[in-house]
């Protein structure tokens, strides 16, 4: 049998139908994951030219595998005519922690954690709560129908992260525009114009943050990163800018859609919604919502050496997709995994990653989600999701809706 793209003949292949790009997958990837976990938990998917891993144990083990790298993955689609500007986008994103490995990653992560310790999220909590209350006050005094994403989740997430960084409120709208441009132009399958706008947004963001280093509030993370020191090591100016832009651009979108997905899940499970509203659930309720429908569905890794896994040979240069969304629904770890249960015990969800590459802003993201949900449920106790079909964005790795319409009462 002829080998395909360097994959051994023995590797299980998936059906030729491009199911991962089909509307059915985008609307409900969890049914697709169930089939893979049962039939081919470690298989080669020719539709995405990558190995697909769907079991919790495989995902968590491979996140830490020494032969896998995050630093050699192309993020932006090559576009004719972009040339050096396209290279600039790749170079900037290459300095993000989520795109680094080895000693450089360990050094920069230690410095970032020194500037953003675990207690930082608790320090931010009163301000996030205040932001949520102010937004809801305006919404409840205005339109009866709102889009939870554009009217509440996105501005709340952005304001909270800008506050954390120490950036002025008058610039929040501009940051949101840049974030959206980069999200649309930094993935595979995007158009030339989208990539061009993403490059312009990266340039503008970098220029703005460069001006802010040394000027922002002493309590902000940019100042904390600039002053961070571990064993004599410090962040360079470029590293401060890149770490701040990671929190601002990537953190904003993830926190926005974590809140939107959680509200959708609660609207679809009214008994669980009432538990959360009345405080009748355990402290792990927010983690259960993150487990149930995480925005970040998968992580990509590139093999830097050949190795065997579950009877399959992974070759140098091949890509692996570790499906966090599937790991979170693995019945070997979570009883009744497709059920939302805000009293679930012993949560070990994969939504923030694991180990050295665990999400740097996980604590702040958790805070934004919790405060955003509790404020919404308290301020709009009779809110109803409008019975209209949902439209999910066609991104395999990031699960998000285009809008979520809600009637306020």
CSV table of C-alpha atoms in Angstrom, one decimal:
chain,number,residue,atom,x,y,z
A,1,UNK,CA,0.0,0.0,0.0
A,2,UNK,CA,1.3,3.4,-0.9
A,3,UNK,CA,2.3,5.5,2.1
A,4,UNK,CA,0.6,8.9,2.5
A,5,UNK,CA,2.5,12.0,3.7
A,6,UNK,CA,5.1,10.0,5.5
A,7,UNK,CA,2.6,8.0,7.6
A,8,UNK,CA,3.3,4.3,8.1
A,9,UNK,CA,0.9,2.0,6.4
A,10,UNK,CA,-0.2,0.5,9.7
A,11,UNK,CA,-1.5,3.8,11.0
A,12,UNK,CA,-5.3,3.8,11.4
A,13,UNK,CA,-6.8,6.4,9.1
A,14,UNK,CA,-10.1,8.1,9.4
A,15,UNK,CA,-12.9,8.2,6.9
A,16,UNK,CA,-12.1,10.2,3.8
A,17,UNK,CA,-15.1,12.5,4.4
A,18,UNK,CA,-13.8,15.8,5.9
A,19,UNK,CA,-16.0,15.4,9.0
A,20,UNK,CA,-13.9,17.9,11.1
A,21,UNK,CA,-14.9,20.7,8.8
A,22,UNK,CA,-18.5,19.7,8.4
A,23,UNK,CA,-21.3,21.8,10.0
A,24,UNK,CA,-22.2,18.8,12.2
A,25,UNK,CA,-18.8,18.7,13.7
A,26,UNK,CA,-18.7,22.5,14.4
A,27,UNK,CA,-22.1,22.4,16.0
A,28,UNK,CA,-21.4,19.3,18.2
A,29,UNK,CA,-17.8,18.0,18.2
A,30,UNK,CA,-18.5,15.9,21.2
A,31,UNK,CA,-20.4,13.2,19.3
A,32,UNK,CA,-17.5,13.0,16.9
A,33,UNK,CA,-15.0,12.6,19.8
A,34,UNK,CA,-17.1,9.8,21.3
A,35,UNK,CA,-16.7,7.8,18.2
A,36,UNK,CA,-12.9,8.4,18.0
A,37,UNK,CA,-12.3,7.5,21.6
A,38,UNK,CA,-14.1,4.2,21.1
A,39,UNK,CA,-12.8,3.2,17.7
A,40,UNK,CA,-9.5,5.0,17.0
A,41,UNK,CA,-8.2,7.1,19.9
A,42,UNK,CA,-4.8,7.6,18.3
A,43,UNK,CA,-5.1,7.8,14.6
A,44,UNK,CA,-3.9,9.7,11.5
A,45,UNK,CA,-6.4,12.2,10.1
A,46,UNK,CA,-5.7,12.9,6.4
A,47,UNK,CA,-8.2,15.8,6.4
A,48,UNK,CA,-6.0,17.8,8.7
A,49,UNK,CA,-2.7,16.0,8.0
A,50,UNK,CA,-2.1,15.3,11.6
A,51,UNK,CA,-2.3,12.6,14.3
A,52,UNK,CA,-5.5,12.9,16.4
A,53,UNK,CA,-5.4,12.1,20.1
A,54,UNK,CA,-8.8,12.0,22.0
A,55,UNK,CA,-8.3,10.1,25.3
A,56,UNK,CA,-7.6,12.0,28.5
A,57,UNK,CA,-4.6,9.9,29.4
A,58,UNK,CA,-3.0,10.4,26.0
A,59,UNK,CA,-3.6,14.1,25.9
A,60,UNK,CA,-2.2,14.7,29.3
A,61,UNK,CA,0.9,12.5,28.8
A,62,UNK,CA,1.7,14.0,25.3
A,63,UNK,CA,1.4,17.6,26.6
A,64,UNK,CA,4.5,16.8,28.5
A,65,UNK,CA,6.3,14.6,26.0
A,66,UNK,CA,9.9,15.6,25.4
A,67,UNK,CA,9.8,14.9,21.7
A,68,UNK,CA,6.9,17.3,21.0
A,69,UNK,CA,7.3,21.0,20.5
A,70,UNK,CA,5.1,24.1,20.2
A,71,UNK,CA,7.8,26.3,18.7
A,72,UNK,CA,7.7,24.8,15.2
A,73,UNK,CA,4.1,25.2,14.3
A,74,UNK,CA,3.1,27.6,11.5
A,75,UNK,CA,0.4,29.8,12.8
A,76,UNK,CA,-0.5,32.1,10.0
A,77,UNK,CA,-1.3,30.9,6.5
A,78,UNK,CA,1.5,32.0,4.0
A,79,UNK,CA,0.1,34.7,1.8
A,80,UNK,CA,1.7,35.7,-1.5
A,81,UNK,CA,2.9,39.3,-1.4
A,82,UNK,CA,3.2,39.6,2.3
A,83,UNK,CA,6.8,38.8,2.4
A,84,UNK,CA,8.7,40.4,5.3
A,85,UNK,CA,5.4,41.6,7.0
A,86,UNK,CA,4.2,38.0,7.2
A,87,UNK,CA,7.6,37.0,8.7
A,88,UNK,CA,7.1,39.8,11.2
A,89,UNK,CA,3.8,38.3,12.4
A,90,UNK,CA,5.4,34.9,12.8
A,91,UNK,CA,8.4,36.4,14.7
A,92,UNK,CA,6.2,38.3,17.1
A,93,UNK,CA,4.0,35.3,17.9
A,94,UNK,CA,7.2,33.1,18.3
A,95,UNK,CA,8.0,35.1,21.4
A,96,UNK,CA,4.6,34.2,23.0
A,97,UNK,CA,5.0,31.7,25.8
A,98,UNK,CA,2.6,29.4,24.2
A,99,UNK,CA,4.9,29.2,21.2
A,100,UNK,CA,8.1,28.5,23.1
A,101,UNK,CA,9.9,25.4,24.5
A,102,UNK,CA,13.0,24.5,26.5
A,103,UNK,CA,15.2,26.8,28.6
A,104,UNK,CA,13.9,30.0,27.0
A,105,UNK,CA,10.4,29.0,27.8
A,106,UNK,CA,11.3,28.0,31.4
A,107,UNK,CA,13.1,31.3,32.0
A,108,UNK,CA,10.4,33.5,30.6
A,109,UNK,CA,7.6,31.6,32.3
A,110,UNK,CA,9.3,31.9,35.7
A,111,UNK,CA,9.7,35.6,35.2
A,112,UNK,CA,6.1,36.0,34.1
A,113,UNK,CA,4.9,34.0,37.1
A,114,UNK,CA,7.0,36.2,39.4
A,115,UNK,CA,5.2,39.2,38.0
A,116,UNK,CA,1.8,37.5,38.0
A,117,UNK,CA,1.7,35.3,41.1
A,118,UNK,CA,-1.3,33.1,42.0
A,119,UNK,CA,-2.7,35.7,44.4
A,120,UNK,CA,-3.0,38.2,41.5
A,121,UNK,CA,-6.4,36.9,40.4
A,122,UNK,CA,-7.8,37.4,43.9
A,123,UNK,CA,-6.5,40.9,44.0
A,124,UNK,CA,-8.3,41.6,40.7
A,125,UNK,CA,-11.6,40.1,41.8
A,126,UNK,CA,-13.2,43.2,43.3
A,127,UNK,CA,-12.4,45.2,40.2
A,128,UNK,CA,-13.8,42.5,37.8
A,129,UNK,CA,-16.9,42.4,39.9
A,130,UNK,CA,-17.3,46.2,39.6
A,131,UNK,CA,-16.8,46.1,35.9
A,132,UNK,CA,-19.4,43.4,35.5
A,133,UNK,CA,-21.9,45.3,37.6
A,134,UNK,CA,-21.3,48.5,35.6
A,135,UNK,CA,-21.8,46.8,32.3
A,136,UNK,CA,-25.0,45.1,33.4
A,137,UNK,CA,-26.4,48.3,34.8
A,138,UNK,CA,-26.1,49.9,31.4
A,139,UNK,CA,-27.5,46.9,29.6
A,140,UNK,CA,-30.5,46.6,31.9
A,141,UNK,CA,-31.4,50.3,31.4
A,142,UNK,CA,-31.3,50.0,27.6
A,143,UNK,CA,-32.2,47.3,25.0
A,144,UNK,CA,-34.4,44.4,26.1
A,145,UNK,CA,-32.5,42.0,23.8
A,146,UNK,CA,-28.7,41.8,23.9
A,147,UNK,CA,-26.0,39.8,22.3
A,148,UNK,CA,-24.2,38.3,25.3
A,149,UNK,CA,-20.9,38.1,23.4
A,150,UNK,CA,-20.6,41.6,21.9
A,151,UNK,CA,-22.5,43.4,24.6
A,152,UNK,CA,-21.3,41.7,27.8
A,153,UNK,CA,-18.7,38.9,27.6
A,154,UNK,CA,-16.2,40.6,25.2
A,155,UNK,CA,-16.2,44.1,26.9
A,156,UNK,CA,-16.0,42.5,30.4
A,157,UNK,CA,-13.0,40.3,29.5
A,158,UNK,CA,-11.2,43.1,27.7
A,159,UNK,CA,-11.7,45.6,30.5
A,160,UNK,CA,-10.5,43.1,33.1
A,161,UNK,CA,-7.4,42.2,31.2
A,162,UNK,CA,-6.6,45.9,30.4
A,163,UNK,CA,-7.1,46.7,34.1
A,164,UNK,CA,-4.7,43.8,34.9
A,165,UNK,CA,-2.1,45.2,32.6
A,166,UNK,CA,-2.6,48.8,33.8
A,167,UNK,CA,-3.9,50.2,30.5
A,168,UNK,CA,-6.2,53.2,30.2
A,169,UNK,CA,-9.9,52.6,29.6
A,170,UNK,CA,-10.2,54.9,26.6
A,171,UNK,CA,-8.1,52.5,24.6
A,172,UNK,CA,-10.2,49.3,25.3
A,173,UNK,CA,-12.2,49.6,22.0
A,174,UNK,CA,-9.1,49.8,19.9
A,175,UNK,CA,-7.7,46.7,21.6
A,176,UNK,CA,-10.8,44.8,20.9
A,177,UNK,CA,-10.5,45.6,17.2
A,178,UNK,CA,-6.9,44.5,17.1
A,179,UNK,CA,-7.7,41.3,18.9
A,180,UNK,CA,-10.4,40.4,16.4
A,181,UNK,CA,-8.2,41.2,13.4
A,182,UNK,CA,-5.4,38.9,14.7
A,183,UNK,CA,-7.8,36.1,15.6
A,184,UNK,CA,-9.3,36.2,12.1
A,185,UNK,CA,-6.0,36.4,10.3
A,186,UNK,CA,-3.7,34.1,12.4
A,187,UNK,CA,-5.4,30.7,11.6
A,188,UNK,CA,-5.3,28.3,8.7
A,189,UNK,CA,-7.6,28.9,5.8
A,190,UNK,CA,-7.9,32.7,6.2
A,191,UNK,CA,-7.8,35.0,3.3
A,192,UNK,CA,-4.9,37.3,2.2
A,193,UNK,CA,-6.8,40.4,3.3
A,194,UNK,CA,-7.4,38.8,6.8
A,195,UNK,CA,-3.7,38.1,7.2
A,196,UNK,CA,-2.8,41.6,6.1
A,197,UNK,CA,-5.2,43.1,8.7
A,198,UNK,CA,-3.7,40.7,11.3
A,199,UNK,CA,-0.2,41.9,10.5
A,200,UNK,CA,-1.3,45.5,10.8
A,201,UNK,CA,-3.0,44.8,14.1
A,202,UNK,CA,0.2,43.1,15.5
A,203,UNK,CA,2.3,46.1,14.4
A,204,UNK,CA,-0.1,48.5,16.0
A,205,UNK,CA,-0.4,46.5,19.2
A,206,UNK,CA,3.3,46.2,19.6
A,207,UNK,CA,3.8,49.9,18.9
A,208,UNK,CA,1.2,50.8,21.5
A,209,UNK,CA,2.6,48.5,24.2
A,210,UNK,CA,6.1,49.6,23.5
A,211,UNK,CA,5.0,53.2,24.4
A,212,UNK,CA,3.3,51.9,27.6
A,213,UNK,CA,6.4,50.2,29.0
A,214,UNK,CA,7.5,52.4,31.9
A,215,UNK,CA,4.5,54.6,31.6
A,216,UNK,CA,1.6,52.5,33.0
A,217,UNK,CA,0.3,52.2,36.5
A,218,UNK,CA,2.8,50.8,39.0
A,219,UNK,CA,0.2,48.1,40.0
A,220,UNK,CA,-0.2,46.9,36.4
A,221,UNK,CA,1.3,43.7,35.0
A,222,UNK,CA,3.3,45.5,32.4
A,223,UNK,CA,5.3,47.2,35.2
A,224,UNK,CA,5.4,43.9,37.1
A,225,UNK,CA,6.9,42.1,34.2
A,226,UNK,CA,9.4,44.8,33.5
A,227,UNK,CA,10.5,44.7,37.1
A,228,UNK,CA,10.5,40.9,37.5
A,229,UNK,CA,13.7,39.1,38.4
A,230,UNK,CA,14.5,35.5,39.0
A,231,UNK,CA,18.1,34.4,39.8
A,232,UNK,CA,19.4,37.6,38.1
A,233,UNK,CA,17.4,37.0,34.9
A,234,UNK,CA,15.0,39.7,33.7
A,235,UNK,CA,12.7,40.2,30.8
A,236,UNK,CA,13.9,42.1,27.8
A,237,UNK,CA,11.8,44.9,26.5
A,238,UNK,CA,10.5,42.7,23.6
A,239,UNK,CA,9.6,39.9,26.1
A,240,UNK,CA,7.6,42.3,28.2
A,241,UNK,CA,5.7,43.5,25.1
A,242,UNK,CA,5.2,39.9,23.8
A,243,UNK,CA,4.0,38.6,27.2
A,244,UNK,CA,1.6,41.6,27.6
A,245,UNK,CA,0.2,41.1,24.1
A,246,UNK,CA,-0.3,37.4,24.7
A,247,UNK,CA,-2.5,38.1,27.8
A,248,UNK,CA,-4.3,40.9,25.9
A,249,UNK,CA,-4.9,39.3,22.5
A,250,UNK,CA,-5.2,35.6,23.3
A,251,UNK,CA,-6.6,36.0,26.8
A,252,UNK,CA,-9.4,38.3,25.7
A,253,UNK,CA,-10.9,35.9,23.1
A,254,UNK,CA,-10.6,32.9,25.4
A,255,UNK,CA,-12.2,34.6,28.4
A,256,UNK,CA,-14.9,36.0,26.2
A,257,UNK,CA,-16.0,32.7,24.8
A,258,UNK,CA,-15.6,30.8,28.0
A,259,UNK,CA,-18.2,33.1,29.5
A,260,UNK,CA,-20.5,32.8,26.5
A,261,UNK,CA,-20.2,29.0,26.3
A,262,UNK,CA,-20.9,28.8,30.0
A,263,UNK,CA,-24.0,30.9,29.8
A,264,UNK,CA,-25.2,28.9,26.9
A,265,UNK,CA,-24.7,25.7,28.9
A,266,UNK,CA,-26.6,27.1,31.8
A,267,UNK,CA,-29.5,28.3,29.7
A,268,UNK,CA,-29.7,24.8,28.3
A,269,UNK,CA,-29.6,23.3,31.8
A,270,UNK,CA,-32.0,25.4,33.9
A,271,UNK,CA,-31.8,23.3,37.0
A,272,UNK,CA,-28.0,23.8,37.1
A,273,UNK,CA,-28.5,27.5,36.4
A,274,UNK,CA,-30.7,27.8,39.5
A,275,UNK,CA,-28.1,25.9,41.6
A,276,UNK,CA,-25.5,28.4,40.6
A,277,UNK,CA,-27.8,31.4,41.1
A,278,UNK,CA,-28.7,30.3,44.6
A,279,UNK,CA,-25.3,29.1,45.7
A,280,UNK,CA,-26.4,25.4,45.9
A,281,UNK,CA,-23.3,24.0,44.2
A,282,UNK,CA,-19.8,23.1,45.1
A,283,UNK,CA,-16.7,25.3,44.7
A,284,UNK,CA,-15.9,23.4,41.5
A,285,UNK,CA,-18.9,24.7,39.6
A,286,UNK,CA,-16.8,27.0,37.4
A,287,UNK,CA,-14.4,24.3,36.6
A,288,UNK,CA,-17.3,22.0,35.6
A,289,UNK,CA,-18.5,24.7,33.2
A,290,UNK,CA,-14.9,24.9,31.7
A,291,UNK,CA,-14.8,21.1,31.4
A,292,UNK,CA,-18.2,20.9,29.8
A,293,UNK,CA,-17.6,23.2,26.9
A,294,UNK,CA,-14.2,24.7,26.7
A,295,UNK,CA,-13.5,27.3,24.0
A,296,UNK,CA,-10.0,25.9,23.4
A,297,UNK,CA,-10.8,22.5,22.0
A,298,UNK,CA,-7.4,21.4,20.9
A,299,UNK,CA,-3.6,22.0,21.1
A,300,UNK,CA,-1.2,21.4,18.3
A,301,UNK,CA,2.3,19.9,18.7
A,302,UNK,CA,5.1,19.1,16.2
A,303,UNK,CA,7.3,16.0,16.6
A,304,UNK,CA,11.0,16.9,16.9
A,305,UNK,CA,12.1,13.2,17.1
A,306,UNK,CA,10.6,9.9,16.1
A,307,UNK,CA,8.8,8.0,18.8
A,308,UNK,CA,6.2,5.2,19.3
A,309,UNK,CA,2.8,5.9,20.8
A,310,UNK,CA,0.0,3.4,21.4
A,311,UNK,CA,1.5,1.2,18.7
A,312,UNK,CA,1.9,3.9,16.2
A,313,UNK,CA,5.1,5.5,14.9
A,314,UNK,CA,5.2,9.2,15.0
A,315,UNK,CA,7.8,10.7,12.6
A,316,UNK,CA,9.9,13.9,12.8
A,317,UNK,CA,8.0,16.9,11.6
A,318,UNK,CA,4.5,15.4,11.9
A,319,UNK,CA,1.8,17.3,13.7
A,320,UNK,CA,-0.3,16.0,16.5
A,321,UNK,CA,-3.6,17.5,17.7
A,322,UNK,CA,-4.4,16.9,21.4
A,323,UNK,CA,-8.1,17.3,21.7
A,324,UNK,CA,-8.8,19.0,25.1
A,325,UNK,CA,-12.5,19.0,24.5
A,326,UNK,CA,-12.5,15.2,24.0
A,327,UNK,CA,-10.3,14.7,27.1
A,328,UNK,CA,-12.8,16.6,29.1
A,329,UNK,CA,-15.6,14.2,28.1
A,330,UNK,CA,-13.6,11.0,28.6
A,331,UNK,CA,-15.8,8.5,30.6
A,332,UNK,CA,-12.6,6.9,31.9
A,333,UNK,CA,-12.0,10.0,34.0
A,334,UNK,CA,-15.4,11.7,34.3
A,335,UNK,CA,-18.6,9.8,35.2
A,336,UNK,CA,-21.5,10.7,32.9
A,337,UNK,CA,-19.2,13.1,31.0
A,338,UNK,CA,-21.9,14.5,28.7
A,339,UNK,CA,-23.9,15.7,31.7
A,340,UNK,CA,-23.4,19.1,33.2
A,341,UNK,CA,-23.1,18.6,36.9
A,342,UNK,CA,-22.1,21.6,39.0
A,343,UNK,CA,-21.6,19.4,42.0
A,344,UNK,CA,-19.1,17.2,40.3
A,345,UNK,CA,-16.2,16.1,42.5
A,346,UNK,CA,-12.5,15.7,41.8
A,347,UNK,CA,-12.4,17.8,38.6
A,348,UNK,CA,-9.2,17.5,36.6
A,349,UNK,CA,-10.2,19.1,33.4
A,350,UNK,CA,-7.8,19.8,30.6
A,351,UNK,CA,-9.1,23.2,29.5
A,352,UNK,CA,-6.1,25.2,30.7
A,353,UNK,CA,-3.5,22.7,29.6
A,354,UNK,CA,-1.1,21.1,32.0
A,355,UNK,CA,2.4,21.3,33.4
A,356,UNK,CA,5.0,23.7,31.9
A,357,UNK,CA,2.5,24.9,29.3
A,358,UNK,CA,-0.5,25.4,31.6
A,359,UNK,CA,-2.2,28.7,30.7
A,360,UNK,CA,-0.4,31.6,32.3
A,361,UNK,CA,-3.6,33.5,32.9
A,362,UNK,CA,-5.7,30.6,34.1
A,363,UNK,CA,-6.4,32.3,37.5
A,364,UNK,CA,-7.5,35.5,35.9
A,365,UNK,CA,-9.6,33.7,33.3
A,366,UNK,CA,-11.3,31.7,36.1
A,367,UNK,CA,-12.0,34.9,38.0
A,368,UNK,CA,-13.5,36.7,34.9
A,369,UNK,CA,-15.7,33.7,34.3
A,370,UNK,CA,-16.9,33.3,37.9
A,371,UNK,CA,-17.6,37.0,38.5
A,372,UNK,CA,-19.1,37.5,35.1
A,373,UNK,CA,-21.5,34.6,35.5
A,374,UNK,CA,-22.6,35.4,39.1
A,375,UNK,CA,-23.1,39.1,38.3
A,376,UNK,CA,-25.2,38.2,35.2
A,377,UNK,CA,-27.4,35.7,37.1
A,378,UNK,CA,-28.0,38.1,39.9
A,379,UNK,CA,-28.8,41.2,37.8
A,380,UNK,CA,-30.9,39.4,35.2
A,381,UNK,CA,-32.6,36.5,37.0
A,382,UNK,CA,-35.3,36.0,34.4
A,383,UNK,CA,-33.1,36.3,31.3
A,384,UNK,CA,-34.1,33.9,28.6
A,385,UNK,CA,-32.0,32.7,25.6
A,386,UNK,CA,-33.9,33.4,22.4
A,387,UNK,CA,-35.0,30.2,20.7
A,388,UNK,CA,-33.0,30.9,17.5
A,389,UNK,CA,-30.5,28.6,15.9
A,390,UNK,CA,-26.9,29.0,17.0
A,391,UNK,CA,-24.1,29.8,14.5
A,392,UNK,CA,-20.8,28.4,15.5
A,393,UNK,CA,-17.6,29.7,14.0
A,394,UNK,CA,-15.9,27.2,11.7
A,395,UNK,CA,-12.7,26.9,13.7
A,396,UNK,CA,-11.7,23.3,14.7
A,397,UNK,CA,-9.5,24.3,17.6
A,398,UNK,CA,-11.5,27.1,19.0
A,399,UNK,CA,-15.2,26.6,19.8
A,400,UNK,CA,-17.1,29.9,19.8
A,401,UNK,CA,-20.5,31.3,18.7
A,402,UNK,CA,-20.9,34.3,16.4
A,403,UNK,CA,-23.6,35.7,18.8
A,404,UNK,CA,-25.8,34.6,21.7
A,405,UNK,CA,-29.1,36.6,21.9
A,406,UNK,CA,-30.7,36.9,25.2
A,407,UNK,CA,-34.0,38.6,26.3
A,408,UNK,CA,-33.5,40.6,29.5
A,409,UNK,CA,-36.3,41.1,32.1
